[in-house]
Tab-separated table of C-alpha atoms in Angstrom:
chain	number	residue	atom	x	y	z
A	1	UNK	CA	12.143	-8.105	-34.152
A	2	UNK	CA	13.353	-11.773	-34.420
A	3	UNK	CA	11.146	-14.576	-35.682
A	4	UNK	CA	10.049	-14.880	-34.480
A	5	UNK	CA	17.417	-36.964	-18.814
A	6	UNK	CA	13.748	-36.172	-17.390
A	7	UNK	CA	12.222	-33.255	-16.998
A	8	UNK	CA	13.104	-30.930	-13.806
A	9	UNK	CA	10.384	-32.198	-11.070
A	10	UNK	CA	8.318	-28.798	-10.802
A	11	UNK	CA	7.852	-26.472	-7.546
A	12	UNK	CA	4.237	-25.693	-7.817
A	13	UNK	CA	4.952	-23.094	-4.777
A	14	UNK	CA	4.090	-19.793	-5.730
A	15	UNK	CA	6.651	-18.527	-4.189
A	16	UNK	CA	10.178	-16.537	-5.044
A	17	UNK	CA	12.754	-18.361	-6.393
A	18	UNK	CA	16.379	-17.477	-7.300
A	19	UNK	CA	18.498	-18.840	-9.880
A	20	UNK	CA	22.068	-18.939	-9.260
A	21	UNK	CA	24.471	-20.441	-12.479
A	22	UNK	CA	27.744	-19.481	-9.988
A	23	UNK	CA	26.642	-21.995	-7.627
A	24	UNK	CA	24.220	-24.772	-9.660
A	25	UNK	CA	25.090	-26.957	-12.667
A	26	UNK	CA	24.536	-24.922	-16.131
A	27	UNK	CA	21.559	-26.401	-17.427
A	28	UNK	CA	19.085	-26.373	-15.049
A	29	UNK	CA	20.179	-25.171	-11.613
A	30	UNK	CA	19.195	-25.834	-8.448
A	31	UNK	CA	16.147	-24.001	-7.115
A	32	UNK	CA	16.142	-22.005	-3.319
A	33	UNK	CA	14.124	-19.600	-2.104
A	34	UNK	CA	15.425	-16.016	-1.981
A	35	UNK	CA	13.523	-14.871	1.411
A	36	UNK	CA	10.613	-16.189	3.518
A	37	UNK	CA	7.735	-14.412	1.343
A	38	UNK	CA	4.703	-13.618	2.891
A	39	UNK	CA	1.511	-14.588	1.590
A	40	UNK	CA	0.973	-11.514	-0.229
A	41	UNK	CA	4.106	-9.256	-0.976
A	42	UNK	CA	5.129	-5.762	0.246
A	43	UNK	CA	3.294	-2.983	-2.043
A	44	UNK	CA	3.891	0.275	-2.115
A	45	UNK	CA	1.720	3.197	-2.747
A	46	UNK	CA	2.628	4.564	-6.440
A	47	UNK	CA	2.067	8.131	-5.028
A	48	UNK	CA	4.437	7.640	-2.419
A	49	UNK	CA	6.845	6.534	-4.509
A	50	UNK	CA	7.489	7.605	-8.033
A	51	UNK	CA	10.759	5.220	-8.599
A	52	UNK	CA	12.046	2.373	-6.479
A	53	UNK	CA	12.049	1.800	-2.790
A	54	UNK	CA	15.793	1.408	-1.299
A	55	UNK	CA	17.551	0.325	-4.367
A	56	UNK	CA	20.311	2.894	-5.821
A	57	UNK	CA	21.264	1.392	-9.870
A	58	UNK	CA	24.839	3.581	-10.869
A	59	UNK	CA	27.734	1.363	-13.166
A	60	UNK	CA	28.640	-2.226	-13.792
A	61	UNK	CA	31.812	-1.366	-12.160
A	62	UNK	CA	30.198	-0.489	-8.570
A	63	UNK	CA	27.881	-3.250	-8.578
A	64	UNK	CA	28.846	-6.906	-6.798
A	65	UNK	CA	26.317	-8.857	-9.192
A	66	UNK	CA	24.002	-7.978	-11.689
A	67	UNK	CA	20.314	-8.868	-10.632
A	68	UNK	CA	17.500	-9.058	-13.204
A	69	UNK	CA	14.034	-10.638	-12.362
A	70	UNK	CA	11.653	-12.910	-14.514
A	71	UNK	CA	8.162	-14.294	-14.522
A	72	UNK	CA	6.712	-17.805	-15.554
A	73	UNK	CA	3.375	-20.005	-15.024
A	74	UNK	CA	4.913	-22.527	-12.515
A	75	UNK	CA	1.969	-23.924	-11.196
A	76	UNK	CA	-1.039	-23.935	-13.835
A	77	UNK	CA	-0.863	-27.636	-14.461
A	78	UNK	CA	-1.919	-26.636	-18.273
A	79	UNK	CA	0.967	-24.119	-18.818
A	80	UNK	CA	3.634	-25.709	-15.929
A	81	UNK	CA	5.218	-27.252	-19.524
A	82	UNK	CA	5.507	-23.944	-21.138
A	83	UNK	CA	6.765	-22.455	-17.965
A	84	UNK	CA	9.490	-24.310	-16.782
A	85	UNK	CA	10.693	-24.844	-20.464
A	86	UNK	CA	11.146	-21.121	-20.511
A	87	UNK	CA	12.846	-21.353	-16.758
A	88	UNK	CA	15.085	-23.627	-17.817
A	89	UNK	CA	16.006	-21.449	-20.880
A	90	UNK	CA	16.981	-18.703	-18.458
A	91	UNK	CA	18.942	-20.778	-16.472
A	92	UNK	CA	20.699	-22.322	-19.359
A	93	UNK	CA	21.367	-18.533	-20.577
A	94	UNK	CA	22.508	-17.458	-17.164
A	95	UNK	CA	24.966	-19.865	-16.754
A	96	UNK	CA	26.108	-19.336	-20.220
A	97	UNK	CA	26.926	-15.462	-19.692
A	98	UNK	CA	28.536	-16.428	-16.349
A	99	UNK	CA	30.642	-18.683	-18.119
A	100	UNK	CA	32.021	-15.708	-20.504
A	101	UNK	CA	32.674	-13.557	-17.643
A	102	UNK	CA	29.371	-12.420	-17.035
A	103	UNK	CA	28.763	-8.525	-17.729
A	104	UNK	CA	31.759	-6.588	-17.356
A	105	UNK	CA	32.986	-9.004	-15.619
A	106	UNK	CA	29.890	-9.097	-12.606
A	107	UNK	CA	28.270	-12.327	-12.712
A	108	UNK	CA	24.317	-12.131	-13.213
A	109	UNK	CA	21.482	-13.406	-11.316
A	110	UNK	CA	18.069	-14.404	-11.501
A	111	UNK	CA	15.533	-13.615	-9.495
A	112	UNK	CA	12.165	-15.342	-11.081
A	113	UNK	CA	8.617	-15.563	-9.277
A	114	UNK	CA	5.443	-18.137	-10.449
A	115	UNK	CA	2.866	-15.692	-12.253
A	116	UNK	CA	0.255	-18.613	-11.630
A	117	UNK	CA	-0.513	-17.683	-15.307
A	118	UNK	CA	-2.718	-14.661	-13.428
A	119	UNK	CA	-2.213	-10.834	-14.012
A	120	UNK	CA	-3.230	-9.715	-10.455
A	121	UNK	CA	-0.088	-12.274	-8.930
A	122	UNK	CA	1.664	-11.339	-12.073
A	123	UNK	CA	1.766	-7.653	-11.403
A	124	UNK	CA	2.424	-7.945	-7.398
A	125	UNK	CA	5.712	-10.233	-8.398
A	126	UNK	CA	6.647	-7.337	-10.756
A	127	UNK	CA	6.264	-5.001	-8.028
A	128	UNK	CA	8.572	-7.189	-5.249
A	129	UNK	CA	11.010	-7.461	-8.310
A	130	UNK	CA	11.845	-3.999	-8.838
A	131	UNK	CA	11.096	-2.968	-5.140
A	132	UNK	CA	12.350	-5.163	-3.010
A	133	UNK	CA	15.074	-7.638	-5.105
A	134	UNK	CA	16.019	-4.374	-6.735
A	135	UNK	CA	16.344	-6.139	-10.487
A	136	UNK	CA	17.477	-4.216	-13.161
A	137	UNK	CA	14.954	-5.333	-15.273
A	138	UNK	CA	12.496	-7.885	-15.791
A	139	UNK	CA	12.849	-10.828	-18.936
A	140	UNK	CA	10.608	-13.614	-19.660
A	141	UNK	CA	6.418	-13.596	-19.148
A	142	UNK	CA	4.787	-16.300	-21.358
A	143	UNK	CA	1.355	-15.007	-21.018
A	144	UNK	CA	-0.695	-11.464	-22.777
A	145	UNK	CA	-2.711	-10.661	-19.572
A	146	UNK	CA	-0.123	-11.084	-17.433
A	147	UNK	CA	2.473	-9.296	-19.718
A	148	UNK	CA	-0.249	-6.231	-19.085
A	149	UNK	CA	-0.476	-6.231	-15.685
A	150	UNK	CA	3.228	-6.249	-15.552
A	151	UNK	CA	3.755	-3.498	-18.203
A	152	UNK	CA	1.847	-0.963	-16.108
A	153	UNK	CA	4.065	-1.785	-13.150
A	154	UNK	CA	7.096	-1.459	-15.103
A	155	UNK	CA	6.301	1.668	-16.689
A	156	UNK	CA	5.002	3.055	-13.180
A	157	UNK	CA	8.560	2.534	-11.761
A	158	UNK	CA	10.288	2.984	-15.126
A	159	UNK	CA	12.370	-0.393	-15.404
A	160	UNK	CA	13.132	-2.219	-18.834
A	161	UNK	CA	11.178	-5.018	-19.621
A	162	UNK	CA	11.831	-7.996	-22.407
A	163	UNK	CA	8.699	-9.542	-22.995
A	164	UNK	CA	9.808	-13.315	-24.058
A	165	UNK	CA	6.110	-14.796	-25.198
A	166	UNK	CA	2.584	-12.002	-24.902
A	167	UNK	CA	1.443	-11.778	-28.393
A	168	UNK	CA	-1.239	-9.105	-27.742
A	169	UNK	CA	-0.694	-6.020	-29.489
A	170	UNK	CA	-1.507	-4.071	-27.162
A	171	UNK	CA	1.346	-4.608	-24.508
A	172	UNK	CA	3.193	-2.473	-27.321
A	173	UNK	CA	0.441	-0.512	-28.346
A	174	UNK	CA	0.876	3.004	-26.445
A	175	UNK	CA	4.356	2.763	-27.255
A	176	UNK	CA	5.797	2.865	-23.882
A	177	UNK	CA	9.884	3.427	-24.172
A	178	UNK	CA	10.044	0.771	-20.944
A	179	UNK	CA	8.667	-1.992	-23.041
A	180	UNK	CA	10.371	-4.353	-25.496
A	181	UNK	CA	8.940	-7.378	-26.838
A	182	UNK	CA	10.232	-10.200	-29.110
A	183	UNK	CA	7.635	-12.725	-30.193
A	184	UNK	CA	4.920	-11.172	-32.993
A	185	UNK	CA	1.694	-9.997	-32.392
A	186	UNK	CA	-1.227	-10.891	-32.650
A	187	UNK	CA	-2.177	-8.988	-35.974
A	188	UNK	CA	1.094	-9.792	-37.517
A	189	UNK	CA	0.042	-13.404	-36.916
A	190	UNK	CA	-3.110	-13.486	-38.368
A	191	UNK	CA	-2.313	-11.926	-41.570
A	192	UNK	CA	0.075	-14.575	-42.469
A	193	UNK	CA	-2.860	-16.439	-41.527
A	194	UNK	CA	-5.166	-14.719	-43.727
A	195	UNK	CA	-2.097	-15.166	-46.530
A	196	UNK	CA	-2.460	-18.518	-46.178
A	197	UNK	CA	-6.099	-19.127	-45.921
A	198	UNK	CA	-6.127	-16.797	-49.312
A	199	UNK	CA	-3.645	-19.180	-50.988
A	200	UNK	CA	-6.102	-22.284	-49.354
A	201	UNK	CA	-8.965	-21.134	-51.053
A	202	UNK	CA	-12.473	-22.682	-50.951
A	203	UNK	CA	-10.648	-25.645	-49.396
A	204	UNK	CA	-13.663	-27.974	-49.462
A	205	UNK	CA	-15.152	-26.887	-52.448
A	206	UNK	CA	-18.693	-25.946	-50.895
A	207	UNK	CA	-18.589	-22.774	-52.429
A	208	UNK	CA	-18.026	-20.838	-49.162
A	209	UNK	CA	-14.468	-19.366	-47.697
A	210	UNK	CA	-15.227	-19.894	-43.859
A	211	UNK	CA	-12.797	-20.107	-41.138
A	212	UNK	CA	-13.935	-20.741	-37.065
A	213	UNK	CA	-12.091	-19.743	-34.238
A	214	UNK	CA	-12.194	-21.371	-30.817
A	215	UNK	CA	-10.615	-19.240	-28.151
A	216	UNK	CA	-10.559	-18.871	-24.803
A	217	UNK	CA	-12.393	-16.343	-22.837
A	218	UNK	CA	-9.147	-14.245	-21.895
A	219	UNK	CA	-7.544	-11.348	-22.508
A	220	UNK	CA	-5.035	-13.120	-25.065
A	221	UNK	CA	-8.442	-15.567	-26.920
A	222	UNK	CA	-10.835	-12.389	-27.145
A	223	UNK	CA	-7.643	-10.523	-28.727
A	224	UNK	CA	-6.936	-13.192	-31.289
A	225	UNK	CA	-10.935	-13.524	-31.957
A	226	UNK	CA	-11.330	-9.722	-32.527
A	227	UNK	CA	-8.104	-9.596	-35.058
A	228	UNK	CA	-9.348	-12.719	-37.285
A	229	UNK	CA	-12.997	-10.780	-37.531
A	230	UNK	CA	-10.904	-7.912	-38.466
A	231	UNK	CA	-8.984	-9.322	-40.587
A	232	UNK	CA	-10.004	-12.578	-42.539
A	233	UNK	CA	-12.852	-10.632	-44.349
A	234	UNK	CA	-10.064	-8.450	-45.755
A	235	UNK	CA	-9.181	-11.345	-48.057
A	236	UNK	CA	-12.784	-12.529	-48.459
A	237	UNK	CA	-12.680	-15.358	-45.788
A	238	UNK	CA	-15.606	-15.091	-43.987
A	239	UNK	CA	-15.261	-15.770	-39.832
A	240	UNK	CA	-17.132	-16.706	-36.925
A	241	UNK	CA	-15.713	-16.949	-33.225
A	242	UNK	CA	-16.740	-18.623	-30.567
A	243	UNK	CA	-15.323	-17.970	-27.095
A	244	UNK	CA	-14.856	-20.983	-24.689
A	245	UNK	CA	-14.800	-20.490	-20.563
A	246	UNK	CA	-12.200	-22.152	-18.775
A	247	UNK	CA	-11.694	-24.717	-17.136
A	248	UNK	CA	-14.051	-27.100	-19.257
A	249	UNK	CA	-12.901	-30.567	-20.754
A	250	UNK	CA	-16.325	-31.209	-22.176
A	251	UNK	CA	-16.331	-29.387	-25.483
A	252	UNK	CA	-19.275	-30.447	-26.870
A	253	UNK	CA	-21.807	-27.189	-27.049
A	254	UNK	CA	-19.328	-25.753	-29.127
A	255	UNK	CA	-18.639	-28.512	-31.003
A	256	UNK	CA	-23.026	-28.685	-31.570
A	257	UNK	CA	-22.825	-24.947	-32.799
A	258	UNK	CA	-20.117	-26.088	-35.860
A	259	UNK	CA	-22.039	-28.254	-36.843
A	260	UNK	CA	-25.073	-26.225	-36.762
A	261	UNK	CA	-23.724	-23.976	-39.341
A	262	UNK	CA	-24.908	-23.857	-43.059
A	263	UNK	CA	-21.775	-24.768	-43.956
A	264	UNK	CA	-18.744	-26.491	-42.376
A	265	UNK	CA	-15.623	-24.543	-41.811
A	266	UNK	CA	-12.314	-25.003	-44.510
A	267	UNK	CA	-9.984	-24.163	-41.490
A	268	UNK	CA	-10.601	-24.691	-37.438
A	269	UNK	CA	-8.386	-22.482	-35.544
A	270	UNK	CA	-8.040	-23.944	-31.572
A	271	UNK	CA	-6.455	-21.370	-29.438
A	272	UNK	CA	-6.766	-22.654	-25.909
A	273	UNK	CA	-3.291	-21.851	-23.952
A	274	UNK	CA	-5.011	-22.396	-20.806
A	275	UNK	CA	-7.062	-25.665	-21.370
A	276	UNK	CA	-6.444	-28.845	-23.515
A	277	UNK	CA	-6.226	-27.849	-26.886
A	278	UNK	CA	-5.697	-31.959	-27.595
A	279	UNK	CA	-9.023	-32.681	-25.967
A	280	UNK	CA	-10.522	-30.339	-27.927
A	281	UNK	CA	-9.201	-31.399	-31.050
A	282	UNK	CA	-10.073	-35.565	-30.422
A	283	UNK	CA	-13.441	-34.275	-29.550
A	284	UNK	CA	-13.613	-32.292	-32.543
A	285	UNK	CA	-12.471	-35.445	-35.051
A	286	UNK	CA	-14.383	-37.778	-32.971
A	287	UNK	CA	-17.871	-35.785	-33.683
A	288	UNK	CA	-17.056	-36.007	-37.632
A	289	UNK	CA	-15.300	-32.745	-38.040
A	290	UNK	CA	-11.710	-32.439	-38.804
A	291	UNK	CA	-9.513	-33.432	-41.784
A	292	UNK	CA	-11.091	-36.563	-43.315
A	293	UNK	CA	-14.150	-34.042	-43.573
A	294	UNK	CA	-12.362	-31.402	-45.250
A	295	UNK	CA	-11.731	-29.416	-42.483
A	296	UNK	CA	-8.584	-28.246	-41.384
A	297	UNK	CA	-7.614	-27.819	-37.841
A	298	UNK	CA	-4.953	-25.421	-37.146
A	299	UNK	CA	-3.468	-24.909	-33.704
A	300	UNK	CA	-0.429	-24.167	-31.602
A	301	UNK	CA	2.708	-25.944	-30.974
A	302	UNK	CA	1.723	-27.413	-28.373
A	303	UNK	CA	0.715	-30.799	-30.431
A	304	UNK	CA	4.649	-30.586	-31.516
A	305	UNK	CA	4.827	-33.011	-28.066
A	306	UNK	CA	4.602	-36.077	-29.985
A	307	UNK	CA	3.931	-38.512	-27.132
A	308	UNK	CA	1.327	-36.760	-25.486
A	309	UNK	CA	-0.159	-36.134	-28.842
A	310	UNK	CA	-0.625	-39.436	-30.287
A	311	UNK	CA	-1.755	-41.060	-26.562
A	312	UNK	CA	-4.685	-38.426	-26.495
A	313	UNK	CA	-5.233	-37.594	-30.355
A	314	UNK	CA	-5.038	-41.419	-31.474
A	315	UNK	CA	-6.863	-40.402	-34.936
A	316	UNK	CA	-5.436	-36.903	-35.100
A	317	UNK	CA	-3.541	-37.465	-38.553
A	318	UNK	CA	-2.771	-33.680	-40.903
A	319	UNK	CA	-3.520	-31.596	-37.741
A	320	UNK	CA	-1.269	-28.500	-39.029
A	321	UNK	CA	0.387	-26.838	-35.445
A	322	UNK	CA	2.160	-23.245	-36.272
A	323	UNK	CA	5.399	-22.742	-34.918
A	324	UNK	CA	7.242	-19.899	-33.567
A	325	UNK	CA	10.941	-19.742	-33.811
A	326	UNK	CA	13.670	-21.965	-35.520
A	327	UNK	CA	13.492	-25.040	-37.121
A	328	UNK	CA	16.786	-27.197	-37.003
A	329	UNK	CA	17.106	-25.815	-40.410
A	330	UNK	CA	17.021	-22.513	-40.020
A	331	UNK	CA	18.778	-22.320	-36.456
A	332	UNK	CA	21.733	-20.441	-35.509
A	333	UNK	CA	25.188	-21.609	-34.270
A	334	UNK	CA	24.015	-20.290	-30.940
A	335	UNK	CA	20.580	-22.064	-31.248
A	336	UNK	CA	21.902	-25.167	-32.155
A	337	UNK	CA	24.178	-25.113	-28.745
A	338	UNK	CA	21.196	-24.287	-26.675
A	339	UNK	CA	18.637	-26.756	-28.398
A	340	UNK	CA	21.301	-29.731	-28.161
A	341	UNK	CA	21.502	-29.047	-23.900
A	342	UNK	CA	17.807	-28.316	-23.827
A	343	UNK	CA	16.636	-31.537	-25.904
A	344	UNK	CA	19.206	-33.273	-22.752
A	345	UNK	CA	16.167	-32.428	-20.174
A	346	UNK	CA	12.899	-32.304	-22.668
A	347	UNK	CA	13.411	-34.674	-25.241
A	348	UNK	CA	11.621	-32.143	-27.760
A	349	UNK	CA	13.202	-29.421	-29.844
A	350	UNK	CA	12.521	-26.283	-27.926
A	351	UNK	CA	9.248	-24.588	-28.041
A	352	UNK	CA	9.135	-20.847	-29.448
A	353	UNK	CA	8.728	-19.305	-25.943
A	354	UNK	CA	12.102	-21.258	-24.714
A	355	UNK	CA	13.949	-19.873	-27.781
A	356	UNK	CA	12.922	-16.391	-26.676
A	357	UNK	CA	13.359	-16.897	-22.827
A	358	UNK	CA	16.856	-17.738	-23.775
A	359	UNK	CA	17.275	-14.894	-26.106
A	360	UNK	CA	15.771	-11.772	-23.684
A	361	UNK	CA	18.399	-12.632	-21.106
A	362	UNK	CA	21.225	-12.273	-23.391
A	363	UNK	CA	19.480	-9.212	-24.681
A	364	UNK	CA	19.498	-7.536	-21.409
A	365	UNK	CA	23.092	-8.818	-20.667
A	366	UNK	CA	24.017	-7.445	-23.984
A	367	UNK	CA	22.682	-3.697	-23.073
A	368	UNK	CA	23.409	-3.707	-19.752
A	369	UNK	CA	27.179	-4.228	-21.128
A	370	UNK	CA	27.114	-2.104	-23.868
A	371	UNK	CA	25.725	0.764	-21.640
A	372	UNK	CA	28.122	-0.286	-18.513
A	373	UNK	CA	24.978	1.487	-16.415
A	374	UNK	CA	22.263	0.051	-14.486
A	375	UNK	CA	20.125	2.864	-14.966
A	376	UNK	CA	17.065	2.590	-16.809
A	377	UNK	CA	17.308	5.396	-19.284
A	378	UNK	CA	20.711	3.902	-20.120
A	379	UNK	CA	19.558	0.424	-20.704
A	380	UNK	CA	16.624	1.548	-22.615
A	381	UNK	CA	18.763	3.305	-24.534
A	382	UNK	CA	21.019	0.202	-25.267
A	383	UNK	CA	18.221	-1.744	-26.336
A	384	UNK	CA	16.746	0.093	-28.743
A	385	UNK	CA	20.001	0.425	-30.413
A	386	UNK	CA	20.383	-3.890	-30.220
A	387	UNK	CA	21.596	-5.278	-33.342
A	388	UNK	CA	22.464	-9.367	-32.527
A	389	UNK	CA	22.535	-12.259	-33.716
A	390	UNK	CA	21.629	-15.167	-31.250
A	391	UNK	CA	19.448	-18.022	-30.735
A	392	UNK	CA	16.453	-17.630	-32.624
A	393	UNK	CA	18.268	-15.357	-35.304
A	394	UNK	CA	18.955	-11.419	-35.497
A	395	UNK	CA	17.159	-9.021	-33.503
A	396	UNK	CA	17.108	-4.926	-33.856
A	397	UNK	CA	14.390	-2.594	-32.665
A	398	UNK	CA	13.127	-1.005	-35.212
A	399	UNK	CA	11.066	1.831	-33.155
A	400	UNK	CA	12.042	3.559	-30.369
A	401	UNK	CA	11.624	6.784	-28.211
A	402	UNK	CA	14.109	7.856	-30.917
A	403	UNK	CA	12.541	6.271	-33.939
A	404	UNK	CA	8.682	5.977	-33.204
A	405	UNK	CA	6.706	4.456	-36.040
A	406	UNK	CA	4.994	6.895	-38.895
């Protein structure tokens, strides 16, 4: 496992889009529909059929293009920046395999859907992927729920799946020889956050170790609330969670129940990837509680956006945002290329889920040609053999239908 101009205007459309590098400029091609969807896509009936509907995978050599589908939140306004960084990651990797020759010589193509950051839309998407635009496999998902949804589709039909973003351990818990992910989990996470609280100590000298986590109330905040209460007492930090229902921008009954405890927290985690984490965090200083008090708050990179940050956290000085993926001094040749035509549409260094949205397509690519087979067990088989360097650094699986863990 790896460690870990303006914008493009976004298509809020949750609808199927394709992404072509032979016929759009490399970094962030243009956008066309691949059919007239309906409103809710074709399904069909896992007991009626056990594979794919229509679509026959044999050799590179046979094939006219390569076709692999993806999935990103295009249209929740609070993940739409997350989303079409990691859209225009694919593109930019597309149309950089295309421009070495593709696979084998077959150019590839993506076929990517809006998961609307839900695991119900996720999951039908997956399904018209594999059934209907006959992909070879699926790249990309940014988040944990949906990355569920989608695993039990993929391992119904049995198609490869590079998971870009989920951190929840259990999209890899049972296992399943479909399913290969490349950002950490959650537990792997939180103990280098219980390393560090450990090394933090009783930051504010009140004679109490005491960390609080804010999450969400989704599949991927109640995972990261259950693994800190699992694991910060392990190092003699003692935790309490409290869960947050979105969509809310008034934070303040949490916010009462801080400050109602005996003692106030060394470290704040915020974990909100589908509300505003910087709302929460102005609140949180605003109401007294926050650095200058001897409180820490720790959150995601999403406070890396430095001109959003300081317009809506004016007094948010030694907020501490954990990263995932390179920094510019620990990138690869490849990363540096790709950061350098990314930075051309952001204006930001990429974000850890563009990094591995990048990386997954030239992972598949990379099987695909090293198997010269579009069928599954072949690519599967690739994969778990991977040993690359590229983007975000070097990536092997470690476990495997081959190799499961002890």
């Amino acid at each position: 496992m790896a460690s870990c101009a303006e914008a493009a205007t976004p298509n809020t459309e949750a609808t199927p889009t394709l992404v072509s590098a032979a016929e759009a400029p490399p970094a962030i091609p243009t956008i066309a529909p691949t059919a007239e969807p309906t409103a809710t896509p074709i399904i069909v009936p896992a007991a009626a059929v056990p594979a794919t509907v229509g679509c026959t995978r044999g050799t590179v050599r046979t094939e006219d293009e390569i076709v692999i589908g993806a999935l990103y939140p295009l249209s929740n306004p609070q993940m739409m920046a997350n989303g079409f960084a990691m859209l225009a990651a694919t593109n930019l990797a597309i149309a950089d395999i295309n421009e070495r020759g593709g696979i084998g010589g077959k150019t590839i193509r993506a076929v990517i859907y809006d998961s609307a950051s839900d695991p119900a839309q996720g999951a039908l998407f997956a399904e018209r992927l594999i059934t209907l635009d006959c992909v070879t496999a699926i790249v990309g998902i940014f988040h944990s729920d949906v990355a569920i949804a989608v695993k039990d589709v993929a391992v119904q039909y049995h198609v490869p799946v590079i998971f870009a973003d989920p951190y929840a351990d259990e999209v890899t818990a049972d296992w399943a020889p479909e399913i290969f992910r490349i950002a950490p989990t959650h537990s792997m996470l939180i103990e280098t956050m219980g390393e560090w609280l450990n090394a933090l100590g009783d930051y504010n000298r009140d004679g109490e170790r005491l960390a609080v986590v804010i999450a969400e109330n989704t599949e991927f905040g109640r995972s990261r609330l259950q693994r800190f209460e699992e694991t910060l007492p392990q190092v003699g930090v003692k935790t309490v969670g409290f869960p947050i229902d979105l969509p809310s921008d008034d934070f303040s009954p949490v916010i009462a129940r801080i400050v109602a405890l005996d003692n106030l927290p060394d470290a704040i985690f915020l974990y909100l990837h589908n509300g505003n984490v910087m709302s929460l965090a102005k609140q949180l200083i605003d109401a007294g509680i926050g650095p200058e008090r001897n409180s820490l708050l720790v959150t995601t990179s999403k406070i890396l956006d430095d001109q959003r940050f300081w317009q809506e956290v004016p007094n948010g000085d030694f907020l501490i945002a954990m990263q995932i993926g390179p920094w510019p001094s620990t990138i690869t040749q490849m990363g540096q290329s790709f950061a350098m035509r990314f930075q051309q549409y952001f204006h930001r260094w990429p974000e850890g889920s563009a990094f591995e949205a990048y990386d997954a397509v030239w992972l598949i690519a990379d099987a695909i040609g090293r198997a010269d087979s579009l069928v599954p067990n072949a690519i599967i088989d690739a994969l778990e053999k991977t040993d690359i360097t590229l983007a975000a650094g070097h990536y092997n699986f470690p476990y495997g239908s081959s190799s499961p863990p002890d």
